[in-house]
GROMACS .gro file of C-alpha atoms in nm:
model
  471
    1MET     CA    1   1.875   1.235   2.355
    2PRO     CA    2   1.701   1.469   2.655
    3ALA     CA    3   1.358   1.600   2.550
    4GLY     CA    4   1.474   1.981   2.575
    5ARG     CA    5   1.823   1.891   2.393
    6HIS     CA    6   1.951   2.259   2.167
    7ASP     CA    7   1.799   2.272   1.836
    8ALA     CA    8   2.167   2.270   1.715
    9ASP     CA    9   2.181   1.917   1.805
   10PRO     CA   10   2.186   1.669   1.531
   11PRO     CA   11   1.848   1.496   1.519
   12PRO     CA   12   1.854   1.125   1.618
   13SER     CA   13   1.832   0.868   1.409
   14PRO     CA   14   1.494   0.747   1.299
   15TRP     CA   15   1.488   0.383   1.326
   16ARG     CA   16   1.628   0.452   1.687
   17VAL     CA   17   1.289   0.708   1.795
   18TYR     CA   18   1.194   0.407   1.587
   19LEU     CA   19   1.305   0.149   1.846
   20LEU     CA   20   1.207   0.338   2.142
   21VAL     CA   21   0.871   0.425   2.076
   22ALA     CA   22   0.797   0.026   1.993
   23GLY     CA   23   0.963  -0.141   2.278
   24ALA     CA   24   0.649   0.052   2.494
   25VAL     CA   25   0.408   0.009   2.208
   26LEU     CA   26   0.487  -0.389   2.199
   27LEU     CA   27   0.415  -0.415   2.572
   28ALA     CA   28   0.084  -0.275   2.563
   29THR     CA   29  -0.085  -0.417   2.232
   30VAL     CA   30   0.072  -0.759   2.415
   31ASN     CA   31  -0.136  -0.721   2.653
   32PHE     CA   32  -0.428  -0.650   2.466
   33SER     CA   33  -0.512  -0.970   2.438
   34VAL     CA   34  -0.455  -1.112   2.823
   35VAL     CA   35  -0.794  -1.029   2.884
   36PHE     CA   36  -0.918  -1.268   2.616
   37VAL     CA   37  -0.724  -1.542   2.658
   38ALA     CA   38  -0.811  -1.493   3.066
   39PHE     CA   39  -1.180  -1.493   3.017
   40GLY     CA   40  -1.285  -1.790   3.171
   41ASP     CA   41  -1.025  -1.737   3.462
   42ILE     CA   42  -1.122  -1.419   3.576
   43ARG     CA   43  -1.471  -1.585   3.546
   44ASP     CA   44  -1.400  -1.808   3.763
   45THR     CA   45  -1.188  -1.581   4.041
   46PHE     CA   46  -1.467  -1.388   4.100
   47ALA     CA   47  -1.722  -1.669   4.084
   48THR     CA   48  -2.016  -1.433   3.848
   49SER     CA   49  -2.145  -1.462   3.539
   50GLY     CA   50  -1.944  -1.402   3.126
   51SER     CA   51  -2.181  -1.099   3.106
   52ALA     CA   52  -2.014  -0.946   3.390
   53VAL     CA   53  -1.692  -1.018   3.354
   54SER     CA   54  -1.705  -0.940   3.002
   55TRP     CA   55  -1.719  -0.519   3.072
   56ALA     CA   56  -1.387  -0.564   3.153
   57LEU     CA   57  -1.329  -0.573   2.773
   58THR     CA   58  -1.640  -0.367   2.672
   59ALA     CA   59  -1.535  -0.045   2.879
   60PHE     CA   60  -1.205  -0.068   2.736
   61SER     CA   61  -1.355  -0.108   2.368
   62ILE     CA   62  -1.538   0.208   2.482
   63THR     CA   63  -1.289   0.438   2.605
   64ILE     CA   64  -1.037   0.380   2.374
   65ALA     CA   65  -1.225   0.503   2.115
   66ALA     CA   66  -1.391   0.797   2.267
   67LEU     CA   67  -1.062   0.961   2.455
   68LEU     CA   68  -0.781   0.862   2.162
   69VAL     CA   69  -0.891   1.171   1.996
   70PRO     CA   70  -0.854   1.392   2.289
   71GLY     CA   71  -0.474   1.183   2.302
   72GLY     CA   72  -0.365   1.335   1.968
   73TRP     CA   73  -0.454   1.637   2.022
   74LEU     CA   74  -0.280   1.704   2.398
   75ALA     CA   75  -0.008   1.568   2.143
   76ASP     CA   76  -0.025   1.854   1.915
   77ARG     CA   77  -0.118   2.123   2.193
   78VAL     CA   78   0.157   2.010   2.535
   79GLY     CA   79   0.438   1.810   2.328
   80ARG     CA   80   0.388   1.410   2.216
   81ALA     CA   81   0.723   1.292   2.412
   82PRO     CA   82   0.539   1.424   2.809
   83THR     CA   83   0.222   1.287   2.662
   84PHE     CA   84   0.363   0.930   2.534
   85LEU     CA   85   0.531   0.894   2.845
   86VAL     CA   86   0.213   1.013   3.012
   87GLY     CA   87  -0.055   0.758   2.853
   88PHE     CA   88   0.229   0.462   2.884
   89GLY     CA   89   0.255   0.567   3.291
   90LEU     CA   90  -0.123   0.549   3.321
   91PHE     CA   91  -0.076   0.236   3.163
   92ILE     CA   92   0.159   0.066   3.386
   93ALA     CA   93  -0.103   0.177   3.731
   94GLY     CA   94  -0.429   0.042   3.492
   95SER     CA   95  -0.236  -0.305   3.505
   96ALA     CA   96  -0.106  -0.302   3.853
   97LEU     CA   97  -0.479  -0.195   3.993
   98VAL     CA   98  -0.638  -0.442   3.769
   99ALA     CA   99  -0.296  -0.750   3.945
  100VAL     CA  100  -0.555  -0.653   4.225
  101ALA     CA  101  -0.835  -0.529   4.178
  102PRO     CA  102  -1.094  -0.699   4.450
  103THR     CA  103  -1.379  -0.715   4.204
  104VAL     CA  104  -1.573  -0.679   3.940
  105PRO     CA  105  -1.594  -0.351   3.921
  106VAL     CA  106  -1.334  -0.256   4.026
  107LEU     CA  107  -1.131  -0.457   3.725
  108VAL     CA  108  -1.417  -0.267   3.522
  109GLY     CA  109  -1.227   0.046   3.613
  110ALA     CA  110  -0.898  -0.067   3.630
  111ARG     CA  111  -0.944  -0.154   3.256
  112VAL     CA  112  -1.080   0.222   3.214
  113VAL     CA  113  -0.790   0.341   3.348
  114GLN     CA  114  -0.534   0.085   3.086
  115ALA     CA  115  -0.776   0.253   2.802
  116ALA     CA  116  -0.691   0.585   2.878
  117GLY     CA  117  -0.377   0.512   2.918
  118LEU     CA  118  -0.326   0.397   2.589
  119ALA     CA  119  -0.646   0.624   2.408
  120LEU     CA  120  -0.289   0.928   2.503
  121GLU     CA  121   0.054   0.653   2.357
  122SER     CA  122  -0.100   0.516   2.097
  123PRO     CA  123  -0.162   0.874   1.903
  124ALA     CA  124   0.164   1.047   2.048
  125ALA     CA  125   0.367   0.799   1.969
  126LEU     CA  126   0.288   0.718   1.598
  127ALA     CA  127   0.291   1.096   1.559
  128ILE     CA  128   0.730   1.076   1.678
  129VAL     CA  129   0.828   0.854   1.478
  130LEU     CA  130   0.610   1.021   1.182
  131ASP     CA  131   0.813   1.339   1.318
  132ALA     CA  132   1.175   1.126   1.328
  133PHE     CA  133   1.120   1.042   0.955
  134PRO     CA  134   1.112   1.311   0.671
  135ALA     CA  135   0.808   1.387   0.578
  136ARG     CA  136   0.878   1.148   0.172
  137ARG     CA  137   0.850   0.860   0.463
  138ARG     CA  138   0.612   0.875   0.593
  139SER     CA  139   0.442   0.541   0.520
  140THR     CA  140   0.773   0.358   0.565
  141ALA     CA  141   0.719   0.473   0.935
  142VAL     CA  142   0.333   0.425   0.914
  143GLY     CA  143   0.409   0.083   0.769
  144ALA     CA  144   0.708  -0.014   1.077
  145MET     CA  145   0.467   0.063   1.328
  146GLY     CA  146   0.195  -0.124   1.147
  147ALA     CA  147   0.523  -0.398   1.189
  148VAL     CA  148   0.478  -0.380   1.581
  149GLY     CA  149   0.139  -0.399   1.623
  150GLY     CA  150   0.168  -0.741   1.353
  151VAL     CA  151   0.396  -0.955   1.571
  152ALA     CA  152   0.258  -0.815   1.895
  153ALA     CA  153  -0.094  -1.025   1.726
  154ALA     CA  154   0.098  -1.258   1.665
  155ILE     CA  155   0.228  -1.321   1.964
  156GLY     CA  156  -0.053  -1.135   2.237
  157PRO     CA  157  -0.264  -1.488   2.269
  158VAL     CA  158   0.033  -1.738   2.266
  159VAL     CA  159   0.275  -1.529   2.527
  160GLY     CA  160  -0.030  -1.457   2.747
  161GLY     CA  161  -0.168  -1.818   2.749
  162ALA     CA  162   0.145  -1.953   2.849
  163LEU     CA  163   0.183  -1.678   3.106
  164VAL     CA  164  -0.190  -1.737   3.253
  165ASP     CA  165  -0.213  -2.114   3.239
  166THR     CA  166   0.189  -2.139   3.435
  167ILE     CA  167   0.120  -1.784   3.694
  168GLY     CA  168  -0.204  -1.647   3.663
  169TRP     CA  169  -0.422  -1.384   3.531
  170ARG     CA  170  -0.248  -1.164   3.859
  171ARG     CA  171   0.088  -1.228   3.839
  172THR     CA  172   0.009  -1.221   3.463
  173PHE     CA  173  -0.108  -0.802   3.460
  174ALA     CA  174   0.164  -0.736   3.712
  175LEU     CA  175   0.413  -0.843   3.527
  176ASN     CA  176   0.386  -0.527   3.343
  177VAL     CA  177   0.434  -0.270   3.611
  178PRO     CA  178   0.864  -0.365   3.631
  179LEU     CA  179   0.816  -0.450   3.218
  180GLY     CA  180   0.663  -0.103   3.205
  181LEU     CA  181   0.902   0.078   3.464
  182ALA     CA  182   1.230  -0.001   3.298
  183VAL     CA  183   1.069   0.060   2.927
  184LEU     CA  184   0.954   0.377   3.070
  185VAL     CA  185   1.340   0.426   3.185
  186ALA     CA  186   1.510   0.359   2.858
  187VAL     CA  187   1.283   0.562   2.607
  188ARG     CA  188   1.277   0.917   2.981
  189GLY     CA  189   1.480   1.143   2.852
  190ARG     CA  190   1.655   0.990   2.547
  191LEU     CA  191   1.300   1.134   2.316
  192PRO     CA  192   1.304   1.370   2.080
  193ALA     CA  193   1.112   1.710   2.201
  194GLY     CA  194   0.983   1.705   1.791
  195ARG     CA  195   0.821   2.082   1.700
  196ALA     CA  196   0.620   2.302   1.935
  197PRO     CA  197   0.255   2.279   2.050
  198VAL     CA  198   0.058   2.466   1.836
  199ALA     CA  199  -0.235   2.587   2.018
  200ALA     CA  200  -0.275   2.981   1.991
  201GLY     CA  201  -0.584   2.989   2.225
  202PRO     CA  202  -0.791   2.780   2.491
  203PRO     CA  203  -0.892   2.457   2.413
  204ASP     CA  204  -1.221   2.374   2.353
  205LEU     CA  205  -1.379   2.184   2.617
  206VAL     CA  206  -1.690   2.178   2.548
  207GLY     CA  207  -1.603   2.018   2.220
  208ALA     CA  208  -1.449   1.742   2.418
  209GLY     CA  209  -1.651   1.697   2.644
  210ALA     CA  210  -1.908   1.611   2.384
  211LEU     CA  211  -1.672   1.465   2.139
  212VAL     CA  212  -1.598   1.167   2.407
  213VAL     CA  213  -1.976   1.169   2.490
  214GLY     CA  214  -2.057   1.104   2.126
  215VAL     CA  215  -1.783   0.882   1.972
  216GLY     CA  216  -1.819   0.698   2.403
  217ALA     CA  217  -2.166   0.659   2.359
  218LEU     CA  218  -2.157   0.514   1.999
  219ALA     CA  219  -1.936   0.242   2.099
  220LEU     CA  220  -2.168   0.164   2.348
  221GLY     CA  221  -2.459   0.104   2.150
  222ILE     CA  222  -2.274  -0.073   1.908
  223VAL     CA  223  -2.065  -0.281   2.124
  224GLN     CA  224  -2.428  -0.424   2.286
  225SER     CA  225  -2.648  -0.442   2.040
  226ASP     CA  226  -2.589  -0.727   2.030
  227ASP     CA  227  -2.699  -0.799   2.431
  228TRP     CA  228  -2.945  -0.567   2.440
  229GLY     CA  229  -3.106  -0.585   2.136
  230VAL     CA  230  -3.073  -0.345   1.860
  231GLY     CA  231  -3.406  -0.223   1.874
  232ASP     CA  232  -3.379  -0.216   2.238
  233PRO     CA  233  -3.470   0.145   2.374
  234ARG     CA  234  -3.143   0.154   2.576
  235THR     CA  235  -2.936   0.146   2.222
  236LEU     CA  236  -3.167   0.297   2.054
  237ALA     CA  237  -3.042   0.595   2.327
  238ALA     CA  238  -2.686   0.564   2.317
  239LEU     CA  239  -2.718   0.572   1.935
  240ALA     CA  240  -2.921   0.917   1.981
  241VAL     CA  241  -2.681   1.077   2.225
  242ALA     CA  242  -2.403   1.015   2.036
  243VAL     CA  243  -2.577   1.146   1.749
  244VAL     CA  244  -2.695   1.432   1.883
  245ALA     CA  245  -2.259   1.469   2.061
  246LEU     CA  246  -2.166   1.413   1.740
  247THR     CA  247  -2.356   1.682   1.489
  248GLY     CA  248  -2.376   1.972   1.808
  249LEU     CA  249  -1.910   1.891   1.798
  250VAL     CA  250  -1.894   1.955   1.413
  251HIS     CA  251  -2.103   2.280   1.454
  252ARG     CA  252  -1.898   2.386   1.723
  253SER     CA  253  -1.549   2.274   1.532
  254ARG     CA  254  -1.648   2.498   1.304
  255ARG     CA  255  -1.686   2.849   1.457
  256HIS     CA  256  -1.424   2.794   1.725
  257ALA     CA  257  -1.008   2.875   1.687
  258GLU     CA  258  -0.882   2.588   1.860
  259PRO     CA  259  -1.085   2.331   1.822
  260ILE     CA  260  -1.073   1.974   1.909
  261LEU     CA  261  -1.164   1.788   1.620
  262HIS     CA  262  -0.975   1.985   1.329
  263LEU     CA  263  -1.239   1.936   1.037
  264PRO     CA  264  -0.967   2.163   0.782
  265LEU     CA  265  -0.747   1.785   0.783
  266PHE     CA  266  -1.145   1.657   0.537
  267GLU     CA  267  -1.024   1.919   0.281
  268LEU     CA  268  -0.692   1.680   0.242
  269HIS     CA  269  -0.831   1.481  -0.045
  270ASP     CA  270  -0.661   1.156   0.046
  271PHE     CA  271  -0.740   1.158   0.375
  272ARG     CA  272  -1.092   1.249   0.347
  273LEU     CA  273  -1.034   0.886   0.123
  274GLY     CA  274  -0.707   0.727   0.372
  275THR     CA  275  -0.959   0.717   0.674
  276ALA     CA  276  -1.256   0.626   0.458
  277LEU     CA  277  -1.007   0.301   0.413
  278SER     CA  278  -0.957   0.289   0.728
  279PHE     CA  279  -1.367   0.272   0.849
  280VAL     CA  280  -1.441  -0.020   0.589
  281LEU     CA  281  -1.093  -0.200   0.414
  282ALA     CA  282  -0.890  -0.221   0.769
  283GLY     CA  283  -1.202  -0.179   1.032
  284ASN     CA  284  -1.332  -0.495   0.810
  285PHE     CA  285  -1.014  -0.707   1.061
  286GLY     CA  286  -1.212  -0.782   1.363
  287GLY     CA  287  -1.532  -0.881   1.157
  288THR     CA  288  -1.280  -1.094   0.969
  289PHE     CA  289  -1.073  -1.251   1.210
  290LEU     CA  290  -1.336  -1.361   1.472
  291ALA     CA  291  -1.540  -1.531   1.170
  292PHE     CA  292  -1.173  -1.710   1.105
  293ILE     CA  293  -1.185  -1.794   1.510
  294THR     CA  294  -1.530  -1.886   1.498
  295LEU     CA  295  -1.426  -2.189   1.218
  296LEU     CA  296  -1.157  -2.310   1.358
  297THR     CA  297  -1.285  -2.365   1.708
  298ASP     CA  298  -1.657  -2.450   1.657
  299ALA     CA  299  -1.675  -2.584   1.269
  300TRP     CA  300  -1.335  -2.743   1.270
  301GLY     CA  301  -1.307  -2.876   1.641
  302LEU     CA  302  -0.979  -2.710   1.760
  303SER     CA  303  -0.849  -2.541   2.056
  304LEU     CA  304  -0.886  -2.177   2.181
  305PHE     CA  305  -0.493  -2.291   2.149
  306ARG     CA  306  -0.422  -2.431   1.883
  307ALA     CA  307  -0.701  -2.190   1.644
  308GLY     CA  308  -0.470  -1.915   1.810
  309LEU     CA  309  -0.206  -2.049   1.648
  310ALA     CA  310  -0.343  -2.110   1.361
  311VAL     CA  311  -0.485  -1.686   1.321
  312ALA     CA  312  -0.126  -1.625   1.441
  313VAL     CA  313   0.018  -1.641   1.029
  314ILE     CA  314  -0.221  -1.360   0.896
  315PRO     CA  315   0.003  -1.080   1.166
  316ALA     CA  316   0.269  -1.291   1.211
  317ILE     CA  317   0.266  -1.252   0.780
  318GLY     CA  318   0.078  -0.916   0.780
  319GLY     CA  319   0.288  -0.686   1.004
  320PRO     CA  320   0.652  -0.761   0.853
  321LEU     CA  321   0.487  -0.729   0.529
  322SER     CA  322   0.365  -0.368   0.572
  323VAL     CA  323   0.671  -0.256   0.642
  324VAL     CA  324   0.766  -0.361   0.264
  325ALA     CA  325   0.467  -0.244   0.180
  326GLY     CA  326   0.497   0.205   0.302
  327ARG     CA  327   0.857   0.173   0.176
  328LEU     CA  328   0.680   0.115  -0.193
  329ALA     CA  329   0.379   0.362  -0.053
  330ASP     CA  330   0.649   0.637  -0.018
  331GLN     CA  331   0.766   0.494  -0.345
  332ARG     CA  332   0.482   0.455  -0.624
  333GLY     CA  333   0.205   0.566  -0.441
  334HIS     CA  334  -0.042   0.438  -0.122
  335ARG     CA  335  -0.255   0.389  -0.416
  336ALA     CA  336   0.002   0.124  -0.560
  337VAL     CA  337  -0.026  -0.166  -0.210
  338ILE     CA  338  -0.385  -0.066  -0.126
  339VAL     CA  339  -0.580  -0.207  -0.425
  340PRO     CA  340  -0.356  -0.546  -0.468
  341GLY     CA  341  -0.393  -0.523  -0.101
  342ALA     CA  342  -0.782  -0.561  -0.108
  343VAL     CA  343  -0.826  -0.758  -0.404
  344CYS     CA  344  -0.625  -1.053  -0.206
  345MET     CA  345  -0.827  -1.012   0.056
  346GLY     CA  346  -1.134  -1.019  -0.177
  347ALA     CA  347  -0.973  -1.308  -0.251
  348ALA     CA  348  -0.940  -1.478   0.095
  349GLY     CA  349  -1.307  -1.430   0.066
  350VAL     CA  350  -1.395  -1.640  -0.250
  351TRP     CA  351  -1.180  -1.906  -0.170
  352MET     CA  352  -1.316  -1.950   0.166
  353PHE     CA  353  -1.679  -1.911   0.050
  354ALA     CA  354  -1.619  -2.190  -0.228
  355SER     CA  355  -1.440  -2.434  -0.064
  356VAL     CA  356  -1.527  -2.440   0.330
  357SER     CA  357  -1.677  -2.722   0.501
  358SER     CA  358  -1.739  -2.878   0.811
  359THR     CA  359  -1.384  -3.118   0.731
  360ARG     CA  360  -1.136  -3.009   0.888
  361GLU     CA  361  -0.888  -2.866   0.565
  362LEU     CA  362  -0.565  -2.715   0.797
  363THR     CA  363  -0.376  -2.725   0.469
  364GLY     CA  364  -0.584  -2.757   0.174
  365LEU     CA  365  -0.787  -2.467   0.266
  366TRP     CA  366  -0.672  -2.222   0.557
  367LEU     CA  367  -0.402  -2.230   0.492
  368PRO     CA  368  -0.304  -2.080   0.191
  369VAL     CA  369  -0.644  -1.846   0.282
  370ALA     CA  370  -0.428  -1.707   0.618
  371VAL     CA  371  -0.155  -1.633   0.358
  372LEU     CA  372  -0.337  -1.477   0.106
  373TYR     CA  373  -0.601  -1.314   0.347
  374ALA     CA  374  -0.271  -1.148   0.530
  375THR     CA  375  -0.129  -1.111   0.219
  376GLY     CA  376  -0.385  -0.816   0.187
  377VAL     CA  377  -0.379  -0.740   0.495
  378GLY     CA  378   0.014  -0.611   0.486
  379LEU     CA  379  -0.013  -0.471   0.175
  380ALA     CA  380  -0.347  -0.245   0.215
  381HIS     CA  381  -0.409  -0.142   0.552
  382ALA     CA  382  -0.127   0.018   0.747
  383ALA     CA  383  -0.130   0.187   0.388
  384CYS     CA  384  -0.457   0.319   0.454
  385GLN     CA  385  -0.314   0.523   0.755
  386ALA     CA  386  -0.046   0.599   0.556
  387ALA     CA  387  -0.234   0.772   0.301
  388ALA     CA  388  -0.426   0.930   0.524
  389LEU     CA  389  -0.167   1.111   0.703
  390ALA     CA  390   0.047   1.149   0.392
  391GLU     CA  391  -0.104   1.538   0.391
  392ALA     CA  392  -0.127   1.621   0.733
  393PRO     CA  393   0.066   1.916   0.870
  394SER     CA  394   0.309   1.855   1.080
  395GLY     CA  395   0.159   2.047   1.385
  396ARG     CA  396  -0.168   1.777   1.294
  397LEU     CA  397  -0.015   1.458   1.344
  398GLY     CA  398  -0.158   1.343   1.653
  399VAL     CA  399  -0.526   1.439   1.612
  400ALA     CA  400  -0.463   1.371   1.240
  401SER     CA  401  -0.332   1.000   1.269
  402ALA     CA  402  -0.640   0.955   1.625
  403MET     CA  403  -0.873   1.027   1.338
  404SER     CA  404  -0.782   0.793   1.082
  405ARG     CA  405  -0.754   0.563   1.398
  406ILE     CA  406  -1.079   0.637   1.577
  407ALA     CA  407  -1.215   0.617   1.249
  408GLN     CA  408  -1.108   0.155   1.238
  409GLU     CA  409  -1.142   0.147   1.561
  410ILE     CA  410  -1.509   0.259   1.481
  411GLY     CA  411  -1.531   0.009   1.180
  412ASN     CA  412  -1.386  -0.240   1.328
  413THR     CA  413  -1.711  -0.220   1.699
  414ILE     CA  414  -1.974  -0.228   1.371
  415SER     CA  415  -1.850  -0.506   1.154
  416VAL     CA  416  -1.745  -0.795   1.512
  417ALA     CA  417  -2.146  -0.631   1.575
  418ILE     CA  418  -2.251  -0.723   1.208
  419VAL     CA  419  -2.061  -1.108   1.181
  420ILE     CA  420  -2.174  -1.209   1.616
  421ALA     CA  421  -2.536  -1.150   1.409
  422VAL     CA  422  -2.451  -1.342   1.123
  423LEU     CA  423  -2.255  -1.623   1.301
  424ALA     CA  424  -2.529  -1.604   1.538
  425HIS     CA  425  -2.886  -1.677   1.291
  426ALA     CA  426  -2.698  -1.876   1.060
  427ALA     CA  427  -2.775  -2.266   1.044
  428ASP     CA  428  -2.399  -2.357   1.163
  429PRO     CA  429  -2.089  -2.171   1.164
  430VAL     CA  430  -1.959  -2.349   0.792
  431ALA     CA  431  -2.261  -2.122   0.669
  432GLY     CA  432  -2.224  -1.841   0.864
  433THR     CA  433  -1.853  -1.891   0.767
  434ARG     CA  434  -2.000  -1.819   0.402
  435GLY     CA  435  -2.225  -1.476   0.527
  436VAL     CA  436  -1.979  -1.374   0.656
  437MET     CA  437  -1.682  -1.427   0.358
  438VAL     CA  438  -1.954  -1.256   0.156
  439LEU     CA  439  -1.946  -0.923   0.334
  440LEU     CA  440  -1.578  -0.933   0.283
  441VAL     CA  441  -1.549  -1.000  -0.113
  442GLY     CA  442  -1.808  -0.712  -0.071
  443ILE     CA  443  -1.640  -0.469   0.121
  444SER     CA  444  -1.276  -0.551  -0.019
  445ALA     CA  445  -1.465  -0.502  -0.385
  446ALA     CA  446  -1.661  -0.151  -0.242
  447SER     CA  447  -1.264  -0.048  -0.158
  448ILE     CA  448  -1.076  -0.050  -0.471
  449PRO     CA  449  -1.235   0.257  -0.631
  450LEU     CA  450  -1.159   0.418  -0.309
  451GLY     CA  451  -0.784   0.277  -0.352
  452LEU     CA  452  -0.782   0.450  -0.725
  453ALA     CA  453  -0.894   0.741  -0.690
  454LEU     CA  454  -0.609   0.802  -0.415
  455ARG     CA  455  -0.338   0.986  -0.646
  456SER     CA  456  -0.035   0.812  -0.788
  457ARG     CA  457   0.166   1.004  -0.548
  458GLY     CA  458   0.126   1.164  -0.227
  459ALA     CA  459   0.152   1.570  -0.263
  460GLY     CA  460   0.354   1.588   0.033
  461PRO     CA  461   0.249   1.723   0.389
  462VAL     CA  462   0.067   2.050   0.328
  463THR     CA  463   0.267   2.324   0.555
  464GLY     CA  464   0.086   2.518   0.821
  465THR     CA  465  -0.268   2.461   0.902
  466ARG     CA  466  -0.562   2.694   0.848
  467PRO     CA  467  -0.731   2.753   1.184
  468ALA     CA  468  -1.099   2.701   1.225
  469PRO     CA  469  -1.342   2.997   1.109
  470GLY     CA  470  -1.424   3.280   1.321
  471GLY     CA  471  -1.132   3.173   1.555
   0.00000   0.00000   0.00000
């Protein structure tokens, strides 16, 4: 459906819009795994240290964190479809640059371009799909988008590993170009125009800069704290910059007529709780996943490929289940799926803590624990973001989805840093796993009261959006 279609034309099917967007999201998300599986080959290609190549991962994470909210803000201001297409185009261009990067600094820069594209694409993609679905089915839409991430996480390491082994890491990234262009041709002109942009005045460019600097510095301080040390002046300086920039951002957002950080969203009951749950519960996934990989490889001696297959059961179950959870949340409220999900994740942590040993137990321990944990992930993770978006006004869906997502990204970054520290100071990988399971159980238990505090049934999106005071 052309972006400029007449208002009298019938709207496209919500699932048709979903499929158009999902293809691009799937390609970009699968690609996320490639750098991890190709890390050793990339290091060998440039004949450099692992710490140098690791900046390809670090810079990507920092850029995503710093630009997600500006990406959502742009989607609301200039339009969801244009922002989505520009973001996906940047991702394709970044992939081409990665494929031909002659040096590590160029590789890192190319990954920054990829990340900037994804930061524009992701919130716009979700807002496009949410616009296409009726407001009463928002949780179904969020769950369906969560399923794309689950499928990508399940197949990404396997497909990426097979491609890197077969054609090399450069050609694997280069493959994104023809595939991405094919997706662009398929979706261009067929995405719905969506709602008119909400901008009412000049944008707060100073606030946008403060947000990028603040979140980027926060991510840098957390990500590098393991290498630099928590008390290192560089870590403390990064965190201090983050505090100053983000404090200034909040102060400015209260006074600007068109702020990049839309503070009135935090006046919505379920937005506050859903965003908190995204940070605490969904944000713990990265650290737990890392602990599981470490157990399978370091304690039980599995190869990276076999460990990847073993952990693939989690997104393979959790992804499709998120669609079912979304439907249930639309019918019975978000707490009806988030609370059981938190219970399942906590139970998985208790089971693993009580039973894990240095003896490999793939069928007797790993499989049932993974299935139980995956059930919790499928029930709760996408529902946390769906809860945050349930009451968000339609004109602010881009920035609302980005604010919820950034809470999860920061939570993931912190959880990974904590898990790395726990594993590094443990006597052995099994002891480290037990320590991480204590963390998982504690976070799951703490999430239950937050989930119970959600409305039993969503109030629905508010109409309109109040401007910031002083505008």
